[in-house]
CSV table of N, CA and C and ligand atoms in Angstrom, one decimal:
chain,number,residue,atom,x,y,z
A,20,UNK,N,-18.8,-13.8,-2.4
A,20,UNK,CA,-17.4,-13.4,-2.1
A,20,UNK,C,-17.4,-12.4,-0.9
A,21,UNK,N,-16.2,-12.4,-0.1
A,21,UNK,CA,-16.7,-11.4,1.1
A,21,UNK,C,-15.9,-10.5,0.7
A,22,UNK,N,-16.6,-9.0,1.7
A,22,UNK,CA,-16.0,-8.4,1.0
A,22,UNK,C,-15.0,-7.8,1.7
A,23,UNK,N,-14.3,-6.7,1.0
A,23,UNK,CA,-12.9,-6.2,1.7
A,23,UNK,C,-12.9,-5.7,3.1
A,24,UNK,N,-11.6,-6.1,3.7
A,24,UNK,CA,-11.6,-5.9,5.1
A,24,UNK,C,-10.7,-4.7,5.3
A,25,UNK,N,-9.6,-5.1,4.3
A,25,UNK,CA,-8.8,-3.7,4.4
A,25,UNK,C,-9.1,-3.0,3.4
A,26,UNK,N,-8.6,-1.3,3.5
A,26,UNK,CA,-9.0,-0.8,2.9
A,26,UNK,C,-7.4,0.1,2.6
A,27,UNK,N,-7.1,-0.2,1.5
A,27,UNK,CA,-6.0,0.6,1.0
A,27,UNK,C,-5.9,1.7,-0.3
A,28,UNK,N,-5.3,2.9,0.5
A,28,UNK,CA,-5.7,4.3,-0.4
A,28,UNK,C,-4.2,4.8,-0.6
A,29,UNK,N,-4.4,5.3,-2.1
A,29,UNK,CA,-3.1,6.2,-2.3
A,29,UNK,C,-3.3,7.4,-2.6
A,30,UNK,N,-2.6,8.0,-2.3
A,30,UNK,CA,-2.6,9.5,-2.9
A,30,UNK,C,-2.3,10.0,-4.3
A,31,UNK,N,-1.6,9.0,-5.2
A,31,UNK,CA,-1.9,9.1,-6.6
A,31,UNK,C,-1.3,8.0,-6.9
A,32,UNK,N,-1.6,7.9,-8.9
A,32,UNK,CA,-1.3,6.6,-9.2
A,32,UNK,C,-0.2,6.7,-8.9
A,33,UNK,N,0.9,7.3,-9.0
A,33,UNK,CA,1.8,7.3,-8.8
A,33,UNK,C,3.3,7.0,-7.8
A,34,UNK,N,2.3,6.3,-6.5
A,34,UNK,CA,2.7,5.8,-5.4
A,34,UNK,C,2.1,3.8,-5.6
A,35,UNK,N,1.5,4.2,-6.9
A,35,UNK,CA,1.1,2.4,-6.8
A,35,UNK,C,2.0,1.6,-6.6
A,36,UNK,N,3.3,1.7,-7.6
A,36,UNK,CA,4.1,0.7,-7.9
A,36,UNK,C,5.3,0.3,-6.5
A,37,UNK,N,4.9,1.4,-5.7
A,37,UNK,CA,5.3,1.0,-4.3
A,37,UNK,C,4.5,0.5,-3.4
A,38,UNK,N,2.9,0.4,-3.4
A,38,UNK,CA,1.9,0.6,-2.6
A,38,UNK,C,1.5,-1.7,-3.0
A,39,UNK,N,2.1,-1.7,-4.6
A,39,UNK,CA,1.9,-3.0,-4.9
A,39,UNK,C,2.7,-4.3,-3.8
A,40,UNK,N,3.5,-3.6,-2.8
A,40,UNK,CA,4.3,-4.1,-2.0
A,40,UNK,C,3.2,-4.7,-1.0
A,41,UNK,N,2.4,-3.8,-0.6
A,41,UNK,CA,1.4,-4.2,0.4
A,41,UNK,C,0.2,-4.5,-0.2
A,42,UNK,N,0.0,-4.7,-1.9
A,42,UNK,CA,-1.1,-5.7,-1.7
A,42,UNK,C,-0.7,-7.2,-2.1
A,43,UNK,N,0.3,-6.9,-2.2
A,43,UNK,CA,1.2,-8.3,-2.6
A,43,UNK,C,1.0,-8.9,-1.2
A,44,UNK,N,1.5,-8.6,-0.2
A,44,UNK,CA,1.5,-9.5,1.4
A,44,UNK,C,-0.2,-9.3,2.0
A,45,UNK,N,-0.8,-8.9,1.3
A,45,UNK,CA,-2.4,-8.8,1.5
A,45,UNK,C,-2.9,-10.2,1.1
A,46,UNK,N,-2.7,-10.2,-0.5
A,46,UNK,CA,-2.9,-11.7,-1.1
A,46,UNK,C,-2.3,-12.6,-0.8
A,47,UNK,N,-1.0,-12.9,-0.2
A,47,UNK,CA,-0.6,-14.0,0.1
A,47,UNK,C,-1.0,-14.8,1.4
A,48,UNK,N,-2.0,-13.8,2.5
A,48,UNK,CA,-2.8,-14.1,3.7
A,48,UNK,C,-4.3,-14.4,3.2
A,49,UNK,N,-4.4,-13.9,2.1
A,49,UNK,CA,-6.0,-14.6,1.4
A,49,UNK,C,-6.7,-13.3,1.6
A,50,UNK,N,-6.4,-12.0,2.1
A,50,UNK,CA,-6.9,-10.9,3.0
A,50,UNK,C,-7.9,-10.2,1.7
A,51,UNK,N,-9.2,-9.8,1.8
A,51,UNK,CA,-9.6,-9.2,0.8
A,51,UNK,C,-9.7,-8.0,1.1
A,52,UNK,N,-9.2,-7.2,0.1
A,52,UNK,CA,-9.0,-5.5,0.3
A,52,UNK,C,-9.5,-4.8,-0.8
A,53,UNK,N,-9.9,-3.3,-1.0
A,53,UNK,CA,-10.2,-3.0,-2.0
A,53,UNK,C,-8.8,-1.7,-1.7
A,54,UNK,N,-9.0,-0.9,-3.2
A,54,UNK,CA,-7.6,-0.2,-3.7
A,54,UNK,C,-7.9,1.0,-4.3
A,55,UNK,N,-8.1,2.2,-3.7
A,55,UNK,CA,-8.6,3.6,-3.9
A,55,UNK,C,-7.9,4.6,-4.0
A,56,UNK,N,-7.6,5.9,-4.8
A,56,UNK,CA,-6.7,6.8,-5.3
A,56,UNK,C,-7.9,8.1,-4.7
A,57,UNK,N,-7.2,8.3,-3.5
A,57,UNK,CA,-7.4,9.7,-2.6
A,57,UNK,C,-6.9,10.5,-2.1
A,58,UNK,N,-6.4,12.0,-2.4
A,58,UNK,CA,-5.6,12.8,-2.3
A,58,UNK,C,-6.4,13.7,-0.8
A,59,UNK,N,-5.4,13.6,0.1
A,59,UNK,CA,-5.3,14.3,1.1
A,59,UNK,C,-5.9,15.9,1.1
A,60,UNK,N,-5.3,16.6,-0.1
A,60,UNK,CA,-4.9,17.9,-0.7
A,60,UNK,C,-5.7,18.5,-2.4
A,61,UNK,N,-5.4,17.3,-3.2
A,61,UNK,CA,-6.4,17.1,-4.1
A,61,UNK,C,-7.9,16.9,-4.4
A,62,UNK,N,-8.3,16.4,-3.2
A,62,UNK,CA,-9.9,15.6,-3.6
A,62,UNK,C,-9.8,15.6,-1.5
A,63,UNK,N,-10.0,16.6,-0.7
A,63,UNK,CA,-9.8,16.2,0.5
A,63,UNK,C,-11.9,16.0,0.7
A,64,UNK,N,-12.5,16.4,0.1
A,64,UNK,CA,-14.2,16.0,1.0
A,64,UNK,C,-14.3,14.7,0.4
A,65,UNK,N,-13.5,14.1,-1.2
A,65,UNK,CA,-13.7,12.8,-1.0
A,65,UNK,C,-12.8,11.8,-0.6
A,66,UNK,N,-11.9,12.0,0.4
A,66,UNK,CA,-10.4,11.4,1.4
A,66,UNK,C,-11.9,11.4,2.8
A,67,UNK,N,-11.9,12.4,3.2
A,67,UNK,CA,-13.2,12.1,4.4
A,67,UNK,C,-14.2,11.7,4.5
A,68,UNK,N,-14.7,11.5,2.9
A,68,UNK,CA,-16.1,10.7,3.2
A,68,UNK,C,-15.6,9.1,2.8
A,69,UNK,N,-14.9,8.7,2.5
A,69,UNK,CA,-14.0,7.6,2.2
A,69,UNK,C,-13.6,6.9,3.9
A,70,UNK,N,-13.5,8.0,4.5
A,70,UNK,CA,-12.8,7.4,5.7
A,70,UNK,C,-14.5,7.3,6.7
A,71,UNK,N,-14.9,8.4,6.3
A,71,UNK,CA,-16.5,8.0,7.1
A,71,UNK,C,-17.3,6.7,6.8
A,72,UNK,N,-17.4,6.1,5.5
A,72,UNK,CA,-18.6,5.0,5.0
A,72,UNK,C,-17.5,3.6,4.7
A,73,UNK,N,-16.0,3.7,5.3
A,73,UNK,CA,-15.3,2.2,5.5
A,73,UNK,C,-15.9,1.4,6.3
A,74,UNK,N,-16.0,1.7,7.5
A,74,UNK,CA,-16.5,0.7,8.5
A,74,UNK,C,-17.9,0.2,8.2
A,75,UNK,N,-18.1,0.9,7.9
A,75,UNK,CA,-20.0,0.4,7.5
A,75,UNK,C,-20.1,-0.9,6.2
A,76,UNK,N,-18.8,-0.4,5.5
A,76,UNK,CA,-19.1,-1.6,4.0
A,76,UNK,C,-17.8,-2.8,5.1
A,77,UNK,N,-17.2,-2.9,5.9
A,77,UNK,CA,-16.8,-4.0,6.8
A,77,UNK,C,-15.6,-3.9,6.5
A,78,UNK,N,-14.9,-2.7,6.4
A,78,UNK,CA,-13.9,-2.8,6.3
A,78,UNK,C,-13.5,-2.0,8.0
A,79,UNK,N,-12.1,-3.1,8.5
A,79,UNK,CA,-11.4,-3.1,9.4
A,79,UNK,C,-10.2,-2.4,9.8
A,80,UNK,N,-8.9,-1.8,8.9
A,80,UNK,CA,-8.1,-1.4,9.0
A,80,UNK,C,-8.1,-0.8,7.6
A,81,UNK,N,-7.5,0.3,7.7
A,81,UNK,CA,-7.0,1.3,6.4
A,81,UNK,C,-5.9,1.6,6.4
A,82,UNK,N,-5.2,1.6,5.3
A,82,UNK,CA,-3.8,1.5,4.8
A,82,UNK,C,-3.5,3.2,4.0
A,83,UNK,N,-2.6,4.0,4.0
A,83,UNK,CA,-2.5,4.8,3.3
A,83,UNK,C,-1.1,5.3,3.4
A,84,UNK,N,-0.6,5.2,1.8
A,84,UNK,CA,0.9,5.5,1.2
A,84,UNK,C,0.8,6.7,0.6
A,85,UNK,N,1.5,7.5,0.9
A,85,UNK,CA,1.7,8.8,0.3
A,85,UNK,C,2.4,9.4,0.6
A,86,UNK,N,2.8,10.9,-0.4
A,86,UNK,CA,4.1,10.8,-0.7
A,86,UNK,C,4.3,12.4,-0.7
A,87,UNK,N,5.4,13.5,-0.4
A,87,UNK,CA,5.3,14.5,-0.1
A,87,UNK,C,5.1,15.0,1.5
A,88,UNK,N,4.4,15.9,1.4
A,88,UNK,CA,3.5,16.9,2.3
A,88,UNK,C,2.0,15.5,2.6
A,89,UNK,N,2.6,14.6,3.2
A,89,UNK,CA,1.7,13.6,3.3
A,89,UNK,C,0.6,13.5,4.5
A,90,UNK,N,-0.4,13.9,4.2
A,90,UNK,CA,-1.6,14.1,5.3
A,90,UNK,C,-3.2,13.1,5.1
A,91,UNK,N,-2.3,12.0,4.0
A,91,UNK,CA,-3.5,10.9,3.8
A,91,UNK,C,-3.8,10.3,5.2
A,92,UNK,N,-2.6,9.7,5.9
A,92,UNK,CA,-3.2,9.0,7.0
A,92,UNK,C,-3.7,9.6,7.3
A,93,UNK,N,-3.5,10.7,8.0
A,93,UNK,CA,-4.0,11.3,9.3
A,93,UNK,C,-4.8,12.2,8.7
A,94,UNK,N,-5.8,12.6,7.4
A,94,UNK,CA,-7.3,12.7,7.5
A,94,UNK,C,-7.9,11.5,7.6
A,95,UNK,N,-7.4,10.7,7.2
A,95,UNK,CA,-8.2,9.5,7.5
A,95,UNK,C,-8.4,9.1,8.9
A,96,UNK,N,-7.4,9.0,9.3
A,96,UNK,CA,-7.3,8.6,11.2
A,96,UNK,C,-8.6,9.9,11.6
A,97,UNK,N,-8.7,10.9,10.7
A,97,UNK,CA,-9.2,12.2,12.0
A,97,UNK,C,-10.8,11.7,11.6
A,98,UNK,N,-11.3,10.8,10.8
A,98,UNK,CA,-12.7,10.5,10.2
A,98,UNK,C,-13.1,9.1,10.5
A,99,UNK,N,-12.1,8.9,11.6
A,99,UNK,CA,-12.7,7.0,12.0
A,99,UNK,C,-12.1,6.8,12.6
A,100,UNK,N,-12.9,5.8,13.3
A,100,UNK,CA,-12.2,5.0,14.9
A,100,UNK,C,-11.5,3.8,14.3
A,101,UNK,N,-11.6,3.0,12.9
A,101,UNK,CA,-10.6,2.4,12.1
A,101,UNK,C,-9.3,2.4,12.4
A,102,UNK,N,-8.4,1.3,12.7
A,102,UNK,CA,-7.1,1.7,13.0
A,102,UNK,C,-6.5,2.3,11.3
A,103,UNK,N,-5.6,2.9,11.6
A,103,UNK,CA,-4.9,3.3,9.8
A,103,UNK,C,-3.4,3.6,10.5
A,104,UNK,N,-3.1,2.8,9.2
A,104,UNK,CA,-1.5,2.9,8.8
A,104,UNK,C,-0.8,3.6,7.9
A,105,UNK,N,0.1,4.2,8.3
A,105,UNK,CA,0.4,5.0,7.0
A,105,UNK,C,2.0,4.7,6.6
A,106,UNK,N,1.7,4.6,5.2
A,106,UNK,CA,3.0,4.4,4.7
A,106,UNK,C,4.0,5.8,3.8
A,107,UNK,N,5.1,6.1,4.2
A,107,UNK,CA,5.6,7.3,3.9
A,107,UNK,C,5.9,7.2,2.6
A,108,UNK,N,6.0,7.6,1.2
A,108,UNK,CA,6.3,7.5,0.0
A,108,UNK,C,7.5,8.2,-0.5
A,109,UNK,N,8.6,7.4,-1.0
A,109,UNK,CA,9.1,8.5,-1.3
A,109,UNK,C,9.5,9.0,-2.9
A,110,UNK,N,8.3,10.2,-3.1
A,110,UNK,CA,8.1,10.5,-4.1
A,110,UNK,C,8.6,12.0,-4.6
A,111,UNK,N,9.2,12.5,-3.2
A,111,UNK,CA,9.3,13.7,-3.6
A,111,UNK,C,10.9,14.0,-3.5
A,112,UNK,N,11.2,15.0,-3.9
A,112,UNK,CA,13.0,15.4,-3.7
A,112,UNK,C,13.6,15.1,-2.5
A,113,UNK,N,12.9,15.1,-1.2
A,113,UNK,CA,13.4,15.5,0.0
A,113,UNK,C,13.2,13.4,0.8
A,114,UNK,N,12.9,12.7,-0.5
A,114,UNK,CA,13.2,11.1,-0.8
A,114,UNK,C,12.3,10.9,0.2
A,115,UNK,N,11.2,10.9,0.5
A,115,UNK,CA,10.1,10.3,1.6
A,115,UNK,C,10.6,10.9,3.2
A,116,UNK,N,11.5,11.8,3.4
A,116,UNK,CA,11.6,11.9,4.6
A,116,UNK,C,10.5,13.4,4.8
A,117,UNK,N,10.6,14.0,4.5
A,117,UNK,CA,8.9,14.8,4.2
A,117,UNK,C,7.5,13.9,4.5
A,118,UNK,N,7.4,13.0,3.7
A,118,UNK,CA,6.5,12.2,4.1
A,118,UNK,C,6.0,11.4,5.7
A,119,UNK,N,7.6,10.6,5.8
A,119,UNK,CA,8.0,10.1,7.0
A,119,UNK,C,7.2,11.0,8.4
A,120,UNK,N,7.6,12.4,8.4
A,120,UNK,CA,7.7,13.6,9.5
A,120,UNK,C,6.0,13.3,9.2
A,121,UNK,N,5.4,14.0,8.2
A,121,UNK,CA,4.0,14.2,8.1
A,121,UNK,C,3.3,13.3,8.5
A,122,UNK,N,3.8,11.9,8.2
A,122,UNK,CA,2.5,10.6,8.8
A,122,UNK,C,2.8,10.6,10.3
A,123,UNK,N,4.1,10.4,10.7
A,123,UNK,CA,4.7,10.1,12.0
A,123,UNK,C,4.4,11.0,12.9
A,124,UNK,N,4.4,12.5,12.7
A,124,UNK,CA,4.2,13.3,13.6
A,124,UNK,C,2.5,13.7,14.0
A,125,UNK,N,1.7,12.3,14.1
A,125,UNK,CA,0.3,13.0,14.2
A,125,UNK,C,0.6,14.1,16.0
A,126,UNK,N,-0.6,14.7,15.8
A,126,UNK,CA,-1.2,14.9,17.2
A,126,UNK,C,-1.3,14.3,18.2
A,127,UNK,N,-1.7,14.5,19.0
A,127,UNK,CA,-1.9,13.5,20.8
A,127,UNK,C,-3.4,13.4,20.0
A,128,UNK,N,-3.8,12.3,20.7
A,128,UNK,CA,-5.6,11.9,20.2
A,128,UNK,C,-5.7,11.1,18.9
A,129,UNK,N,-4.7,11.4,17.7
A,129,UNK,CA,-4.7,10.8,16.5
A,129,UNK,C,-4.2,10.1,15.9
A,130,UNK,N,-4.0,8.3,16.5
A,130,UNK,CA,-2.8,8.2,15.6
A,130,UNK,C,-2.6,7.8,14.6
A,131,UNK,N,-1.3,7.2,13.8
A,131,UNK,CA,-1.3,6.5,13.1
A,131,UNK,C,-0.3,5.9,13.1
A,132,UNK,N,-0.3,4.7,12.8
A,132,UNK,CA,1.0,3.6,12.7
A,132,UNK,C,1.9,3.6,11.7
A,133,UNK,N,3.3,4.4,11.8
A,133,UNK,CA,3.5,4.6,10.5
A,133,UNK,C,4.6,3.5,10.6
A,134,UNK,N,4.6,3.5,9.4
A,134,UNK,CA,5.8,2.4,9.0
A,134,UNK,C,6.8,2.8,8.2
A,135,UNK,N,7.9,1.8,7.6
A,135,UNK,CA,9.4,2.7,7.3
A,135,UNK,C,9.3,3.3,6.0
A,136,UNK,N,9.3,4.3,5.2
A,136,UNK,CA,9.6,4.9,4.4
A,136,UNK,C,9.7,3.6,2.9
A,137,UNK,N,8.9,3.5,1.8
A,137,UNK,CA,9.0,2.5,0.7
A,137,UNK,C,8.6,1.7,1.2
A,138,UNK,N,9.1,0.8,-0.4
A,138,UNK,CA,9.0,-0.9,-0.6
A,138,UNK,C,8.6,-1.5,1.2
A,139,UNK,N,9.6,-1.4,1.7
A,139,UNK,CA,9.6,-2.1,3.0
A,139,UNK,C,8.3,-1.6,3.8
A,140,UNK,N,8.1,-0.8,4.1
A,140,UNK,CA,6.8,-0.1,4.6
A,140,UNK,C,6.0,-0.3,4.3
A,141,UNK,N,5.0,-0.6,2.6
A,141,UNK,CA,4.4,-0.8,1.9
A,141,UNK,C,4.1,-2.7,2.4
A,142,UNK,N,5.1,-2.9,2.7
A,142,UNK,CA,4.9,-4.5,2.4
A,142,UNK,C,4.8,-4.7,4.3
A,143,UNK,N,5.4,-4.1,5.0
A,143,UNK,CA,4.9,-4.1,6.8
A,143,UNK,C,3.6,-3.5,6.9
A,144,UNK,N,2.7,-2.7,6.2
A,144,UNK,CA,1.6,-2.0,6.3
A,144,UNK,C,0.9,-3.6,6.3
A,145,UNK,N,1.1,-4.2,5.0
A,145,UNK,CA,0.3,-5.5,4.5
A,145,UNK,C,0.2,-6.2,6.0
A,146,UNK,N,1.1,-6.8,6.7
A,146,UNK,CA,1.6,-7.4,7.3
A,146,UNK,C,0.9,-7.0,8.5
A,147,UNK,N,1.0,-5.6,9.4
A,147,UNK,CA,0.5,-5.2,10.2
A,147,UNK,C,-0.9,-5.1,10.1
A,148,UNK,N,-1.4,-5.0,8.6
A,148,UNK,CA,-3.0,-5.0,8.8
A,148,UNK,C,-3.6,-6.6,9.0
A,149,UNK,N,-2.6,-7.7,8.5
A,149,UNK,CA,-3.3,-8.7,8.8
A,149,UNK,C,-2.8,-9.4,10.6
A,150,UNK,N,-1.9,-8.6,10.9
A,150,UNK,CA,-2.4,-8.7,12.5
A,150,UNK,C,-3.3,-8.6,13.6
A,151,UNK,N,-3.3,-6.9,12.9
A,151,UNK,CA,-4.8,-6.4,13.6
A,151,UNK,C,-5.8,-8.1,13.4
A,152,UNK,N,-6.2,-8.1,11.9
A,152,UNK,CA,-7.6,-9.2,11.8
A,152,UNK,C,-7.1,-10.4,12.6
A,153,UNK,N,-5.8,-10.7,12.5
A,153,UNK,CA,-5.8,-11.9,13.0
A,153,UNK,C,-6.6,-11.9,14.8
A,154,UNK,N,-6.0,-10.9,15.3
A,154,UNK,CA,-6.8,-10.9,16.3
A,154,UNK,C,-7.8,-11.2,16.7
A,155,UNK,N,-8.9,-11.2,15.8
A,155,UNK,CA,-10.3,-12.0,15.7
A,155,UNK,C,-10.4,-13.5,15.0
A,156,UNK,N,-9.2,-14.0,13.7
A,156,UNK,CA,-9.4,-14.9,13.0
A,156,UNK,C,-8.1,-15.4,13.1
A,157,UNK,N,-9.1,-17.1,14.0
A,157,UNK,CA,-7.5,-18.1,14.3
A,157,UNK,C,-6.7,-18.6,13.1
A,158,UNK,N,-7.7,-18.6,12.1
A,158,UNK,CA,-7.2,-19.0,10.8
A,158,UNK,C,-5.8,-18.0,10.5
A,159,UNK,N,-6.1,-16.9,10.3
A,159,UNK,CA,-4.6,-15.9,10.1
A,159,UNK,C,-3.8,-15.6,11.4
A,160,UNK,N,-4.1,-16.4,12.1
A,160,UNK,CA,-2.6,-16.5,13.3
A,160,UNK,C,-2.0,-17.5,13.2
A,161,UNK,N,-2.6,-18.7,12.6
A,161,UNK,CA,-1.9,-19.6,12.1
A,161,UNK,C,-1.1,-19.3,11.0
A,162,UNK,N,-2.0,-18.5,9.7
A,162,UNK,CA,-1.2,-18.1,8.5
A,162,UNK,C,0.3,-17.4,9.3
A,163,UNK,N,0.0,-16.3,10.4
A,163,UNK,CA,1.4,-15.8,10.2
A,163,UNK,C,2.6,-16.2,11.5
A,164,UNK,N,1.7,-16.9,12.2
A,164,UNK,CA,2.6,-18.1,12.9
A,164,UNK,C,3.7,-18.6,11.5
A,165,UNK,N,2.5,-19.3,10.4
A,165,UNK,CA,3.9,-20.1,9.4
A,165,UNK,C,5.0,-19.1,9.0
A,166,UNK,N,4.2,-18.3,9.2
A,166,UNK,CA,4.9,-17.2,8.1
A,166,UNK,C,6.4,-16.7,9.0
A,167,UNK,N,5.9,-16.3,10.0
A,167,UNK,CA,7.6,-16.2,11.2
A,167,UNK,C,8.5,-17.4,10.8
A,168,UNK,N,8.2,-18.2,10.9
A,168,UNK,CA,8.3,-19.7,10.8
A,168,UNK,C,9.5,-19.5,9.6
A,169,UNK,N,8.8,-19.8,8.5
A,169,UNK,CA,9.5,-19.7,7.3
A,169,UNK,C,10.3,-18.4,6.8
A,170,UNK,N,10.0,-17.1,7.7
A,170,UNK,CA,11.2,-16.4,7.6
A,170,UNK,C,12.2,-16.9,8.2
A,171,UNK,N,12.5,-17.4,9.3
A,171,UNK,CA,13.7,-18.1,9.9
A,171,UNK,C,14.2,-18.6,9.6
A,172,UNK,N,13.8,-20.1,8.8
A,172,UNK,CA,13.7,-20.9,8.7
A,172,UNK,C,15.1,-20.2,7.2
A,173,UNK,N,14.3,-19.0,6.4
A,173,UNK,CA,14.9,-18.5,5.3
A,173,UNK,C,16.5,-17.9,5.7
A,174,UNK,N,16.4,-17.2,7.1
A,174,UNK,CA,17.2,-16.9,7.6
A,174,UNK,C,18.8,-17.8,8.0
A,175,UNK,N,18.2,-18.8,8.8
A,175,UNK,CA,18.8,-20.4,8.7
A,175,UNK,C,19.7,-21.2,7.6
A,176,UNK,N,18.9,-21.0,6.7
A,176,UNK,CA,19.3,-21.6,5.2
A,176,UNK,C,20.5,-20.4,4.7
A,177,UNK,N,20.0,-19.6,4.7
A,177,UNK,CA,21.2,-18.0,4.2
A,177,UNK,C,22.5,-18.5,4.7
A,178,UNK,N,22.3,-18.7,6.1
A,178,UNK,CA,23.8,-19.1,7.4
A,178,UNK,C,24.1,-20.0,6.8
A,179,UNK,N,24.0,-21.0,6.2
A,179,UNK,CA,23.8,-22.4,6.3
A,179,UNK,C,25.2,-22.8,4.8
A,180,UNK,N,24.2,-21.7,3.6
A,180,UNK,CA,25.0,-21.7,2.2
A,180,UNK,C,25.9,-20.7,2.2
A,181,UNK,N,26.1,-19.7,3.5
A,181,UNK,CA,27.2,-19.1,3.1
A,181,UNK,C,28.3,-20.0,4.0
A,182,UNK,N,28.0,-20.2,5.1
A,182,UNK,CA,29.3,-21.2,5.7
A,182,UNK,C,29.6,-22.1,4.5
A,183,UNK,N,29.0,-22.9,3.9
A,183,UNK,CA,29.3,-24.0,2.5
A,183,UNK,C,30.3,-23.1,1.7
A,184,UNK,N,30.0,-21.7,1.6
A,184,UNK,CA,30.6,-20.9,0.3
A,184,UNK,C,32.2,-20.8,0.8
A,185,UNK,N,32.0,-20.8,2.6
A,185,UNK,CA,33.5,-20.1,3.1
A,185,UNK,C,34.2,-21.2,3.4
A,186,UNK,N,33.4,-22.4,3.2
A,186,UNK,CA,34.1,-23.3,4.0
A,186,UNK,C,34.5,-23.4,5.7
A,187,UNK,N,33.2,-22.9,6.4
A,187,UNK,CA,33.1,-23.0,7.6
A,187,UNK,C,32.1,-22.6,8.3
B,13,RP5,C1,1.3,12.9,-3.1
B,13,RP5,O1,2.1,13.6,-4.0
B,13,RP5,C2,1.1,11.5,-3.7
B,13,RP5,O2,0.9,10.6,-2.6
B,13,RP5,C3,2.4,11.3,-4.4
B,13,RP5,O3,3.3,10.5,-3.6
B,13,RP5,C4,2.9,12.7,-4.7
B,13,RP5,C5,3.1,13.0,-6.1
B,13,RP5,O4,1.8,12.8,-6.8
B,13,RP5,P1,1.7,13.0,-8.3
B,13,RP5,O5,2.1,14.4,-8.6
B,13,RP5,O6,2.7,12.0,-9.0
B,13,RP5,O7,0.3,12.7,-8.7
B,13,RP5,O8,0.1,13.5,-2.9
């Protein structure tokens, strides 16, 4: 079995049931990932040595959703030439825009690709990480060729039954 390419981390369980967004569009590209619970703030020597020994087990892109005072990407970004995405959570009072600021505002030198705040984010992390690979694998540029494809196509259909509904 080969093994995971992406590598997606949360900051607690408690960000899974949004984080299940992006391993949902992980599996539907065939993408093998593995799924780790690492606190920026809580457990930070083992968030860095996590981000040190990815590339070596062949993993390609790291994913990280977190929620608060959110600094999961960006220790991870600061421990590998790995590209990493971060997903903003919104777990705390201030509804993920706390989060949002802390992934988004890395440094000059550090980035990280953040994406929109929740569900949606969670499920564009998936999506964006099977870009990156596709890059190397014609096989998943075809996968998300269809996949444009049949969003349109979903798009199309929408127009299509609401004219029916209005009668025009
Ligand atoms: C962050 O604090 C986590 O990513 C989570 O979004 C938030 C709350 O964590 P718990 O207190 O629920 O474990 O570090």
């Amino acid at each position: 079995m080969a093994g995971p390419k992406v590598g997606v981390v949360m900051g607690s369980t408690s960000d899974q049931e949004i984080m299940e967004e992006c391993l949902k569009a992980l599996d539907e590209f065939g993408v093998p990932y593995e799924l780790t619970v690492s606190s920026a703030h809580r457990s930070p020597a083992r968030t860095s040595e996590y981000a040190r020994r990815a590339a070596e087990r062949g993993v390609q892109v790291l994913i990280a959703g977190a929620g608060g005072a959110a600094h999961l990407a960006g220790v991870l970004a600061a421990e590998t030439i790995l590209p990493v995405i971060g997903v903003p959570i919104d777990s705390s009072p201030l509804q993920g825009f706390d989060a949002l600021l802390a992934t988004v505002q890395m440094p000059r030198g550090t980035p990280v690709a953040t994406m929109a705040v929740g569900k949606s984010g969670a499920r564009n992390a998936g999506i964006l990480a099977v870009q990156i690979l596709a890059l190397s694998d014609p096989d998943l540029s075809q996968k998300l060729r269809d996949f444009k494809q049949k969003m349109s196509q979903g798009v199309e259909e929408a127009d299509r039954k609401l004219k029916g509904k209005r009668g025009g």
